[in-house]
Every structure is written in C-alpha cells, then in structure tokens.
Coordinates of N, CA and C in Angstrom, one line a residue:
M145 N -12.1 61.8 -0.9 CA -12.9 61.4 -2.0 C -12.0 60.6 -2.9
K146 N -10.7 60.9 -3.1 CA -9.9 60.0 -3.9 C -9.6 58.4 -3.2
N147 N -9.4 58.5 -1.8 CA -9.3 57.4 -1.4 C -10.7 56.5 -1.3
R148 N -11.6 57.0 -1.2 CA -12.8 56.3 -1.1 C -13.0 55.5 -2.4
R149 N -12.9 56.4 -3.8 CA -12.9 55.7 -4.9 C -11.8 54.5 -5.1
V150 N -10.8 54.7 -4.5 CA -9.6 53.8 -4.7 C -10.0 52.4 -4.0
R151 N -10.5 52.5 -2.6 CA -10.9 51.5 -1.9 C -12.2 50.7 -2.5
S152 N -13.1 51.5 -3.3 CA -14.3 50.6 -3.8 C -13.8 50.3 -5.1
W153 N -12.9 50.6 -5.8 CA -12.1 50.2 -6.8 C -11.4 48.6 -6.8
M154 N -10.7 48.6 -5.5 CA -10.1 47.5 -4.9 C -11.1 46.5 -4.3
R155 N -12.3 47.0 -3.7 CA -13.2 46.1 -3.4 C -13.9 45.4 -4.5
N156 N -14.3 46.2 -5.4 CA -14.5 45.7 -6.8 C -13.8 44.7 -7.3
L157 N -12.5 45.0 -7.6 CA -11.6 44.0 -8.2 C -11.6 42.7 -7.4
G158 N -11.4 42.9 -6.0 CA -11.4 41.7 -5.4 C -12.6 40.5 -5.4
I159 N -13.7 41.2 -5.4 CA -15.2 40.6 -5.7 C -15.0 40.2 -7.1
G160 N -14.4 40.7 -8.3 CA -14.3 40.1 -9.7 C -13.5 38.9 -9.6
A161 N -12.4 39.0 -8.8 CA -11.4 37.9 -8.9 C -12.0 36.8 -8.4
I162 N -12.9 36.9 -7.2 CA -13.4 35.8 -6.6 C -14.4 35.2 -7.4
C163 N -15.5 35.7 -8.0 CA -16.4 35.4 -8.9 C -15.7 34.2 -10.0
G164 N -14.5 35.1 -10.5 CA -14.0 34.6 -11.8 C -13.6 33.0 -11.5
T165 N -12.8 32.9 -10.3 CA -12.4 31.7 -9.8 C -13.3 30.9 -9.9
L166 N -14.5 31.2 -8.9 CA -15.6 30.0 -8.8 C -16.1 29.7 -10.1
L167 N -16.2 30.8 -11.0 CA -16.9 30.4 -12.4 C -15.9 29.3 -13.1
L168 N -14.7 29.6 -13.3 CA -13.7 28.6 -13.7 C -13.6 27.4 -13.1
A169 N -13.6 27.4 -11.7 CA -13.8 26.0 -10.9 C -15.1 25.1 -11.3
G170 N -16.2 25.8 -11.6 CA -17.4 25.5 -12.1 C -17.5 24.7 -13.3
C171 N -16.6 25.1 -14.4 CA -16.6 24.6 -15.5 C -15.5 23.8 -15.9
S172 N -15.3 22.8 -15.4 CA -14.0 21.8 -15.6 C -14.3 21.3 -17.2
R173 N -13.2 21.1 -17.7 CA -13.2 20.6 -19.0 C -13.0 18.9 -18.8
V174 N -12.7 18.5 -17.7 CA -12.5 16.9 -17.7 C -14.1 16.6 -17.1
T175 N -14.8 16.0 -18.1 CA -16.2 15.5 -18.2 C -16.3 14.2 -19.0
A176 N -17.4 13.5 -18.8 CA -17.5 12.3 -19.7 C -17.8 13.1 -21.0
E177 N -18.4 13.9 -21.3 CA -18.7 14.6 -22.8 C -17.6 14.7 -23.5
S178 N -16.4 15.5 -22.8 CA -15.0 15.8 -23.4 C -14.5 14.6 -23.8
Y179 N -14.4 13.6 -22.9 CA -13.8 12.4 -23.0 C -14.3 11.5 -24.3
A180 N -15.6 11.6 -24.6 CA -16.1 10.9 -25.6 C -15.6 11.8 -26.8
K181 N -15.2 12.9 -26.8 CA -14.7 13.7 -28.2 C -13.3 13.1 -28.4
L182 N -12.7 12.2 -27.3 CA -11.2 12.1 -27.6 C -11.3 10.6 -28.5
N183 N -10.6 10.2 -29.5 CA -10.2 9.1 -30.3 C -9.0 8.6 -30.4
V184 N -8.9 7.4 -30.6 CA -7.5 6.8 -31.1 C -7.1 7.3 -32.2
G185 N -5.7 7.8 -32.3 CA -5.2 8.4 -33.8 C -5.4 10.1 -33.7
M186 N -6.0 10.7 -32.6 CA -6.3 12.1 -32.7 C -4.9 12.8 -32.4
P187 N -4.8 13.7 -32.7 CA -3.2 14.8 -32.7 C -3.5 15.3 -31.3
R188 N -2.3 15.2 -30.5 CA -2.3 15.9 -29.1 C -2.7 17.3 -29.0
A189 N -2.4 18.2 -30.2 CA -3.0 19.6 -30.3 C -4.5 19.6 -30.3
E190 N -5.1 18.5 -31.0 CA -6.6 18.4 -30.8 C -7.1 18.1 -29.5
V191 N -6.3 17.2 -28.9 CA -6.9 17.0 -27.4 C -6.5 17.8 -26.6
Y192 N -5.5 18.6 -26.7 CA -5.2 19.8 -25.7 C -6.3 21.0 -25.9
G193 N -6.8 20.9 -27.3 CA -8.0 21.9 -27.4 C -9.3 21.8 -26.9
I194 N -9.6 20.3 -26.6 CA -10.5 20.0 -25.7 C -10.3 19.9 -24.4
L195 N -9.3 19.4 -23.8 CA -8.9 19.3 -22.3 C -8.3 20.3 -21.8
G196 N -7.5 21.1 -22.6 CA -6.5 22.1 -22.1 C -5.3 21.5 -21.9
D197 N -4.4 22.0 -21.1 CA -3.1 21.4 -20.6 C -3.4 20.6 -19.6
P198 N -2.3 19.4 -19.7 CA -2.6 18.4 -18.6 C -2.0 18.7 -17.3
D199 N -2.6 17.9 -16.2 CA -2.1 18.0 -14.9 C -0.6 17.4 -14.4
E200 N -0.6 16.4 -15.5 CA 0.6 15.5 -15.1 C 1.1 15.1 -16.3
V201 N 2.3 15.0 -16.5 CA 2.7 14.3 -17.7 C 4.0 13.6 -17.5
S202 N 4.2 12.5 -18.1 CA 5.2 11.4 -18.0 C 5.6 10.6 -19.1
G203 N 6.8 10.3 -19.5 CA 6.9 9.8 -20.8 C 8.3 9.2 -21.0
G204 N 8.7 8.6 -22.1 CA 9.9 8.1 -22.5 C 10.2 7.8 -24.0
A205 N 10.8 6.8 -24.2 CA 11.3 6.3 -25.6 C 11.7 4.8 -25.6
I206 N 11.2 4.2 -26.7 CA 11.8 2.9 -27.1 C 12.3 3.0 -28.3
G207 N 13.6 2.8 -28.6 CA 14.0 3.1 -30.0 C 13.8 4.4 -30.4
P208 N 12.9 4.3 -31.6 CA 12.5 5.5 -32.4 C 11.2 6.0 -31.8
L209 N 10.4 5.0 -30.9 CA 9.0 5.5 -30.6 C 9.1 6.2 -29.3
N210 N 8.5 7.4 -29.4 CA 8.4 8.1 -28.2 C 7.1 8.0 -27.6
F211 N 6.6 8.2 -26.2 CA 5.5 7.9 -25.9 C 5.3 8.7 -24.5
S212 N 4.0 9.2 -24.2 CA 3.7 10.2 -22.9 C 2.4 9.6 -22.5
A213 N 2.2 9.6 -21.0 CA 1.3 9.5 -20.4 C 0.9 10.8 -19.9
E214 N -0.5 11.3 -20.2 CA -0.9 12.5 -19.5 C -2.1 12.4 -18.8
T215 N -2.4 13.3 -17.7 CA -3.4 13.1 -17.1 C -4.2 14.5 -16.7
W216 N -5.3 14.3 -16.9 CA -6.3 15.8 -16.7 C -7.0 15.3 -15.3
K217 N -7.1 16.1 -14.2 CA -7.8 15.9 -13.0 C -9.1 16.8 -12.9
G218 N -10.2 16.2 -13.1 CA -11.4 17.1 -12.7 C -11.6 16.7 -11.0
S219 N -13.0 17.6 -10.8 CA -13.4 17.4 -9.5 C -14.2 16.1 -9.4
D220 N -14.6 15.5 -10.3 CA -15.6 14.2 -10.2 C -14.8 13.0 -11.0
Q221 N -13.8 13.5 -11.9 CA -13.2 12.3 -12.7 C -11.9 12.6 -13.4
T222 N -11.0 11.8 -13.6 CA -9.9 11.9 -14.4 C -9.9 11.1 -15.7
I223 N -9.1 11.9 -16.5 CA -8.7 11.4 -17.7 C -7.6 11.1 -17.8
H224 N -7.0 9.8 -18.6 CA -5.5 9.7 -18.6 C -5.6 9.3 -20.3
V225 N -4.7 10.0 -21.0 CA -4.3 9.7 -22.4 C -2.9 9.3 -22.5
T226 N -2.7 8.2 -23.3 CA -1.3 7.9 -23.7 C -1.2 8.1 -25.2
F227 N 0.0 8.9 -25.5 CA 0.2 9.1 -27.0 C 1.4 8.3 -27.2
G228 N 1.6 7.8 -28.5 CA 2.6 7.2 -29.4 C 3.0 8.3 -30.1
G229 N 4.2 8.7 -30.0 CA 4.5 10.0 -30.9 C 3.7 11.2 -30.6
D230 N 2.8 11.5 -31.4 CA 1.9 12.7 -31.2 C 0.5 12.5 -31.5
K231 N 0.2 11.3 -31.1 CA -1.1 10.6 -31.4 C -1.7 9.8 -30.4
V232 N -3.3 10.2 -30.1 CA -3.5 9.2 -28.8 C -3.6 7.6 -29.5
A233 N -2.9 6.9 -28.4 CA -2.6 5.6 -28.6 C -3.9 4.8 -27.6
L234 N -4.0 5.0 -26.5 CA -5.0 5.0 -25.3 C -5.5 6.0 -24.7
K235 N -6.8 5.8 -24.1 CA -7.5 6.6 -23.2 C -8.4 6.2 -22.2
S236 N -8.9 6.5 -21.1 CA -9.3 5.9 -20.1 C -9.9 7.0 -19.2
I237 N -11.3 6.8 -18.8 CA -11.6 7.6 -17.6 C -12.1 7.2 -16.4
Q238 N -11.7 7.6 -15.2 CA -12.2 7.1 -14.0 C -12.8 8.0 -13.0
K239 N -14.0 7.5 -12.4 CA -14.5 8.4 -11.3 C -13.5 8.6 -10.2
N240 N -13.6 9.6 -9.8 CA -12.7 10.0 -8.6 C -13.4 9.6 -7.3
P241 N -12.7 9.2 -6.3 CA -13.4 8.5 -5.2 C -14.1 9.8 -4.3
A242 N -15.1 9.4 -3.4 CA -15.6 10.5 -2.8 C -15.0 10.6 -1.4
D243 N -14.7 11.9 -1.1 CA -13.9 12.3 0.1 C -14.4 11.8 1.2

C-alpha cells in the first residue's frame, strides 16, 4: 500500500514538472509588447523587471564610460539592449529565422 502511494506521488510530481515546463516555455517575455515597454534612459533594473535576466551579456569600458550589450532570446524574436552605465542607450528587436 505504501509503495503504491509513493509511485502515485512520484508520477504526479513528474506530470506536474512537465506541465510547468511547458507553461513557462509558452509564456516568453521576449515579445514585441515587452520590447515596446523599453525606453532609452530606462534603468537596467527596470529592463530586467520586464524581460528577466539576459541570455547573453558582453561589455567593456572606454575611460569612465561602462557599457554592456545584452541579449534576450525568445522562440520568435530576439531583443538586444545596449546599456551605457546603467541606462538603456540603444535597443533593437529582430525576428528569428524560421528553422
């Protein structure tokens, strides 16, 4: 009886994990709507609040100016944001090529 409960619990846990993964995959934050919310001069923390953590980050400094180029990849499109210091300096969105 106890083994049956454990197996049932494990099966339900597995089904729940699969459903949760599919649900998260279906609600990407990388959309034209979220891109439209981004504005030049916006703080990095606000961008992260809209898009989450970036998939790729690169950066550097020229004298006292720090900059970083950050990328968020979705299933349909990719958003690129360049930060000067901690503020949005440039933004762009591109449609991902069809496989």
